[in-house]
XYZ file of C-alpha atoms in Angstrom:
390
model
C 100.977 87.742 91.567
C 102.456 86.502 94.822
C 105.585 88.378 95.909
C 108.175 88.270 93.089
C 110.944 85.753 93.755
C 114.378 86.493 92.388
C 115.816 83.212 91.186
C 119.120 81.608 92.043
C 121.214 81.216 95.190
C 121.734 84.482 97.026
C 124.551 85.208 99.442
C 121.804 85.236 102.038
C 118.752 83.302 100.909
C 115.752 83.986 103.128
C 112.953 86.498 102.757
C 111.479 89.432 104.581
C 109.164 92.450 104.447
C 108.293 95.730 106.164
C 106.397 95.832 109.423
C 106.201 97.702 112.693
C 108.021 96.271 115.652
C 109.606 93.389 113.724
C 113.311 92.825 113.520
C 114.345 94.153 116.915
C 116.410 91.124 117.858
C 119.610 90.049 116.152
C 119.858 86.417 117.219
C 119.169 85.128 113.708
C 121.692 87.364 111.915
C 125.064 85.724 111.151
C 128.125 87.570 112.495
C 129.529 88.279 109.004
C 126.188 89.732 107.861
C 126.000 91.860 110.994
C 129.480 93.290 110.431
C 128.799 94.059 106.766
C 125.505 95.759 107.631
C 127.262 97.780 110.352
C 129.889 98.950 107.832
C 127.237 100.030 105.299
C 125.258 101.978 107.910
C 128.392 103.631 109.288
C 129.618 104.699 105.835
C 126.339 105.781 104.248
C 124.373 107.223 107.173
C 127.225 108.989 109.055
C 126.203 111.106 112.080
C 125.666 108.977 115.183
C 126.162 105.820 113.163
C 129.904 106.616 113.075
C 130.016 106.870 116.881
C 128.868 103.350 117.719
C 130.822 100.107 117.720
C 129.631 96.900 116.080
C 128.557 95.510 119.469
C 126.086 98.420 119.919
C 124.657 98.093 116.402
C 121.070 96.803 116.367
C 120.017 94.516 113.516
C 117.178 92.049 113.006
C 115.643 90.131 110.137
C 112.275 91.613 109.189
C 109.479 89.176 108.344
C 107.186 89.340 105.311
C 108.153 89.405 101.631
C 110.044 87.024 99.378
C 112.044 89.154 96.922
C 115.163 90.103 98.855
C 116.584 89.867 102.345
C 115.396 92.770 104.482
C 116.922 93.806 107.810
C 115.952 96.524 110.261
C 119.064 98.357 111.499
C 118.854 100.675 114.500
C 120.880 102.963 116.720
C 120.843 102.062 120.432
C 118.532 104.225 122.547
C 121.344 105.705 124.665
C 123.092 107.204 121.605
C 121.804 110.705 120.809
C 121.394 111.912 117.239
C 123.947 114.483 116.085
C 121.993 115.672 113.046
C 119.024 114.561 111.004
C 120.326 111.032 110.361
C 117.624 108.359 110.651
C 117.662 106.298 113.863
C 116.480 103.163 112.078
C 116.678 102.062 108.468
C 115.719 99.131 106.279
C 118.658 97.310 104.703
C 117.717 95.496 101.488
C 120.153 92.855 100.258
C 119.374 91.789 96.705
C 118.626 88.204 95.791
C 120.809 86.718 93.064
C 119.737 87.462 89.499
C 119.693 84.429 87.240
C 122.751 84.451 85.008
C 122.478 81.904 82.185
C 126.197 81.828 81.416
C 129.218 83.726 80.108
C 128.422 86.099 77.290
C 124.664 85.767 77.615
C 122.417 88.360 79.155
C 121.542 88.307 82.844
C 117.850 88.140 83.514
C 115.509 88.199 86.437
C 112.602 85.877 85.822
C 110.457 88.410 87.602
C 110.803 90.283 84.307
C 111.585 93.427 86.215
C 114.111 95.364 84.149
C 112.523 95.208 80.695
C 110.227 98.176 81.046
C 112.863 100.538 82.369
C 115.228 99.709 79.559
C 112.524 99.730 76.922
C 113.907 96.653 75.195
C 111.762 93.862 73.784
C 112.977 91.329 76.309
C 113.567 91.879 80.022
C 117.258 91.061 79.839
C 119.770 93.860 80.462
C 122.827 93.096 82.537
C 121.679 92.506 86.103
C 123.822 95.189 87.739
C 122.699 97.826 85.238
C 119.036 96.995 85.830
C 119.560 97.466 89.564
C 121.129 100.880 88.904
C 117.994 101.900 87.018
C 115.807 100.534 89.780
C 117.726 102.657 92.301
C 117.329 105.755 90.103
C 113.587 105.151 90.014
C 113.455 104.507 93.757
C 115.252 107.805 94.454
C 112.944 109.820 92.175
C 109.813 108.314 93.745
C 111.200 109.100 97.205
C 111.858 112.744 96.271
C 108.271 113.009 95.033
C 106.964 111.478 98.297
C 105.576 108.478 96.422
C 107.914 105.944 97.988
C 110.292 105.403 100.925
C 113.428 107.583 101.162
C 116.702 106.233 99.830
C 119.696 106.626 102.168
C 122.350 104.588 100.397
C 122.888 102.432 97.354
C 125.661 99.902 96.693
C 126.096 96.866 94.402
C 124.751 94.375 96.952
C 121.702 96.358 98.035
C 120.499 99.649 99.467
C 119.493 101.450 102.667
C 115.877 102.658 102.730
C 113.601 104.522 105.085
C 112.145 102.147 107.679
C 108.393 102.663 107.781
C 106.385 101.261 110.717
C 103.455 99.750 108.872
C 101.664 96.636 107.762
C 100.972 95.463 104.239
C 97.339 95.521 103.171
C 95.303 92.304 103.159
C 93.254 91.176 100.166
C 89.976 92.088 101.879
C 91.268 95.638 102.520
C 91.177 96.375 98.780
C 87.344 96.336 98.858
C 87.178 99.014 101.566
C 85.784 102.130 99.787
C 88.117 104.490 101.668
C 91.204 102.401 100.888
C 90.127 101.887 97.263
C 89.700 105.666 96.907
C 93.235 106.323 98.156
C 94.760 103.597 95.964
C 93.048 105.253 92.970
C 94.460 108.658 93.939
C 97.978 107.253 94.515
C 97.901 105.370 91.217
C 96.725 108.481 89.372
C 99.650 110.481 90.820
C 102.036 107.684 89.881
C 100.679 107.720 86.319
C 101.132 111.481 86.129
C 104.896 111.340 86.644
C 107.415 111.971 83.894
C 110.291 109.522 84.402
C 113.693 109.322 82.632
C 112.977 105.921 81.086
C 112.040 104.644 77.631
C 108.486 105.777 76.935
C 107.608 103.252 74.237
C 105.081 100.735 75.651
C 107.190 97.685 74.802
C 107.180 96.096 78.238
C 103.884 94.205 78.207
C 104.075 92.237 74.976
C 107.874 92.284 74.898
C 107.996 90.508 78.252
C 105.217 88.067 77.327
C 106.975 87.180 74.063
C 110.136 86.484 76.022
C 108.226 84.374 78.556
C 106.649 82.355 75.728
C 110.054 81.773 74.183
C 111.370 80.406 77.495
C 108.253 78.274 77.989
C 108.685 76.680 74.551
C 111.949 75.133 75.769
C 110.681 73.958 79.172
C 110.178 70.461 80.463
C 109.338 69.163 83.937
C 110.808 66.054 85.596
C 107.768 65.453 87.831
C 104.915 63.602 86.148
C 102.193 65.661 87.843
C 103.778 68.974 86.800
C 104.455 67.733 83.275
C 100.815 66.683 82.870
C 99.586 70.144 83.918
C 102.169 71.848 81.700
C 101.207 69.775 78.644
C 97.545 70.566 79.288
C 98.348 74.300 79.357
C 100.189 73.982 76.042
C 97.059 72.534 74.372
C 95.533 76.021 74.606
C 97.989 77.231 71.915
C 99.446 80.092 73.916
C 100.904 81.794 70.820
C 97.432 82.045 69.259
C 95.975 83.267 72.548
C 98.535 86.055 72.661
C 97.884 86.942 69.034
C 94.145 87.395 69.689
C 94.887 89.304 72.925
C 97.207 91.657 71.037
C 94.550 92.275 68.364
C 91.934 93.081 71.006
C 94.199 95.469 72.924
C 95.452 97.214 69.784
C 91.796 98.073 69.157
C 91.416 99.380 72.721
C 92.650 102.952 73.306
C 94.651 103.284 76.523
C 97.087 106.091 77.421
C 100.736 105.173 77.902
C 101.773 106.286 81.398
C 104.388 105.367 83.977
C 102.837 102.271 85.590
C 103.605 100.377 88.775
C 102.403 97.132 87.095
C 101.953 95.197 90.350
C 99.539 97.105 92.621
C 98.537 94.175 94.804
C 97.860 94.247 98.526
C 101.363 93.080 99.465
C 102.856 96.100 97.692
C 100.770 98.688 99.568
C 101.727 99.738 103.098
C 99.215 100.958 105.679
C 101.274 103.465 107.681
C 101.231 103.023 111.450
C 99.641 105.991 113.213
C 98.016 107.218 109.987
C 95.098 104.745 109.876
C 92.470 107.508 110.098
C 94.249 109.855 107.671
C 93.457 110.408 103.992
C 97.178 109.838 103.346
C 97.643 106.473 105.070
C 98.963 104.337 102.191
C 102.294 104.042 100.413
C 103.115 102.041 97.289
C 106.302 99.956 97.466
C 108.174 97.354 95.385
C 108.684 99.008 92.008
C 110.531 96.111 90.329
C 107.991 95.844 87.500
C 107.431 99.570 86.970
C 107.688 100.844 83.402
C 105.925 102.910 80.807
C 102.867 100.830 79.938
C 99.162 101.070 79.157
C 97.045 102.635 81.903
C 94.418 99.915 81.457
C 96.880 97.210 82.478
C 97.784 98.839 85.799
C 94.155 99.352 86.836
C 92.898 96.052 85.375
C 95.715 94.165 87.095
C 94.804 95.819 90.408
C 91.153 94.787 89.990
C 92.274 91.183 89.381
C 94.145 91.293 92.696
C 90.834 91.724 94.544
C 90.232 88.047 93.715
C 93.447 86.410 94.958
C 94.510 85.867 98.556
C 98.175 84.804 98.768
C 98.137 84.153 102.538
C 96.175 80.892 102.287
C 97.914 78.425 104.620
C 97.444 75.181 102.680
C 98.203 74.008 99.132
C 98.252 75.728 96.636
C 98.908 78.583 99.143
C 96.535 80.998 97.439
C 92.759 81.203 97.247
C 90.824 82.563 94.281
C 87.406 84.135 94.937
C 86.141 85.321 91.519
C 83.006 86.767 93.161
C 85.267 89.405 94.756
C 86.212 90.976 91.406
C 84.998 94.583 91.747
C 81.420 95.211 90.689
C 80.526 97.933 88.214
C 79.845 100.337 91.107
C 83.127 99.486 92.838
C 84.987 100.011 89.560
C 83.256 103.362 89.008
C 84.139 104.401 92.578
C 87.814 103.737 91.769
C 87.660 105.366 88.309
C 85.967 108.540 89.609
C 88.608 109.106 92.287
C 91.368 108.292 89.788
C 89.952 110.892 87.391
C 89.371 113.504 90.112
C 93.093 113.384 90.914
C 93.804 113.680 87.180
C 91.391 116.594 86.650
C 94.124 119.263 86.776
C 95.810 117.661 83.777
C 92.532 117.031 81.921
C 90.693 120.270 82.677
C 86.950 120.604 83.320
C 84.517 118.148 81.747
C 80.751 118.243 81.355
C 78.540 115.624 83.000
C 78.030 113.920 79.620
C 81.764 113.872 78.870
C 82.482 112.457 82.324
C 79.934 109.652 81.805
C 81.432 108.823 78.390
C 84.982 108.758 79.797
C 83.868 106.438 82.619
C 82.220 103.985 80.203
C 85.278 103.976 77.949
C 87.537 103.336 80.944
C 85.379 100.430 82.114
C 85.849 98.774 78.712
C 89.569 99.628 78.586
C 90.289 98.306 82.077
C 88.382 95.054 81.766
C 89.985 94.232 78.420
C 93.449 94.880 79.848
C 92.544 92.712 82.864
C 92.707 89.814 80.372
C 96.346 90.753 79.723
C 96.996 90.638 83.465
C 95.742 87.036 83.649
C 97.820 86.021 80.635
C 100.972 87.851 81.754
C 101.058 86.381 85.263
C 99.959 83.005 83.917
C 103.084 82.846 81.731
C 105.199 84.159 84.622
C 103.802 81.427 86.836
C 104.714 78.637 84.395
C 108.323 79.834 84.484
C 108.259 80.167 88.264
C 107.035 76.566 88.550
C 110.289 75.562 86.875
C 112.803 77.779 88.666
C 111.361 78.814 92.042
C 112.308 76.988 95.236
C 109.263 78.457 97.029
C 106.492 76.032 97.956
C 103.591 77.477 95.955
C 101.055 76.109 93.459
C 102.317 77.934 90.375
C 100.813 75.372 87.996
């Protein structure tokens, strides 16, 4: 889907994302924000960061994503490092998590915490879900699968700043990039993580979305008309038939990213010609889930460009869904990375596995459409972002 939006009014309510060279100025950063960021960097990074005053502290808003506020913080050039402290970091300040009221559970309508907790609805207390997200972030960093974590606190965290750009939709079709995404996803799936390993996230989250949708109404006539039309499809029955199909479709339960779209993959500056030029980011949806969903969801993302500059601010090109050969290219590199865990296979076994995976992935791609479709109905109600959710 488009970048997840955390609902509600945040202490600072704009959006940003990683990039090289962005965020060098600090003209747009309020004085109170600047002082708080300075204090966090001083306390968590130590070294040279403790030697500078607030007036020497470099901070700028980074442009890009829509989940949280992101700032680039930097030491001034004339200050020498005293150890191995980073000279620049990314400060992530969390958006507010929707809190329905006293005594009820806090939820993010992005649905992010459900998988980590392993509950049937994505609704643990907001602070606790962020603790789990930080645990995951730290583990991925230690395994070189994500940016390093330098500090974590209730309002946000300090991360490695990575000069880079996010991939574009058309990049996903590049055979070299597709190969590396397959390899990275296979490594991700091979991890053992300290989270609930029952695959409850997918249908648990969709059931919760459906429950919320059943109570929705829209004040605008145009939105209400579209919403009522969607309801004529009998979404409960659709999910029932989807569940029956997927229960009859073998798919290993692995630790999934669940949102491998172009905006969540960085192309590392200076590594463009390397075989290790990509990094997955934004793990808010990650959980134990069916392998087929992660790959099928990624294939669906080949179709959607979220940088379209006029309404509805995305463009769907169904003809860009990967062909059989493009899917096999991805599957073969995914399996080659997995070969150490699987052992040697004969040519016939390899061909059978590939055919089974093609079926598995394209059936689970249906779940991707349904999942993000439900998510989008809810976003149409609660998001303040100008986007054609319905």
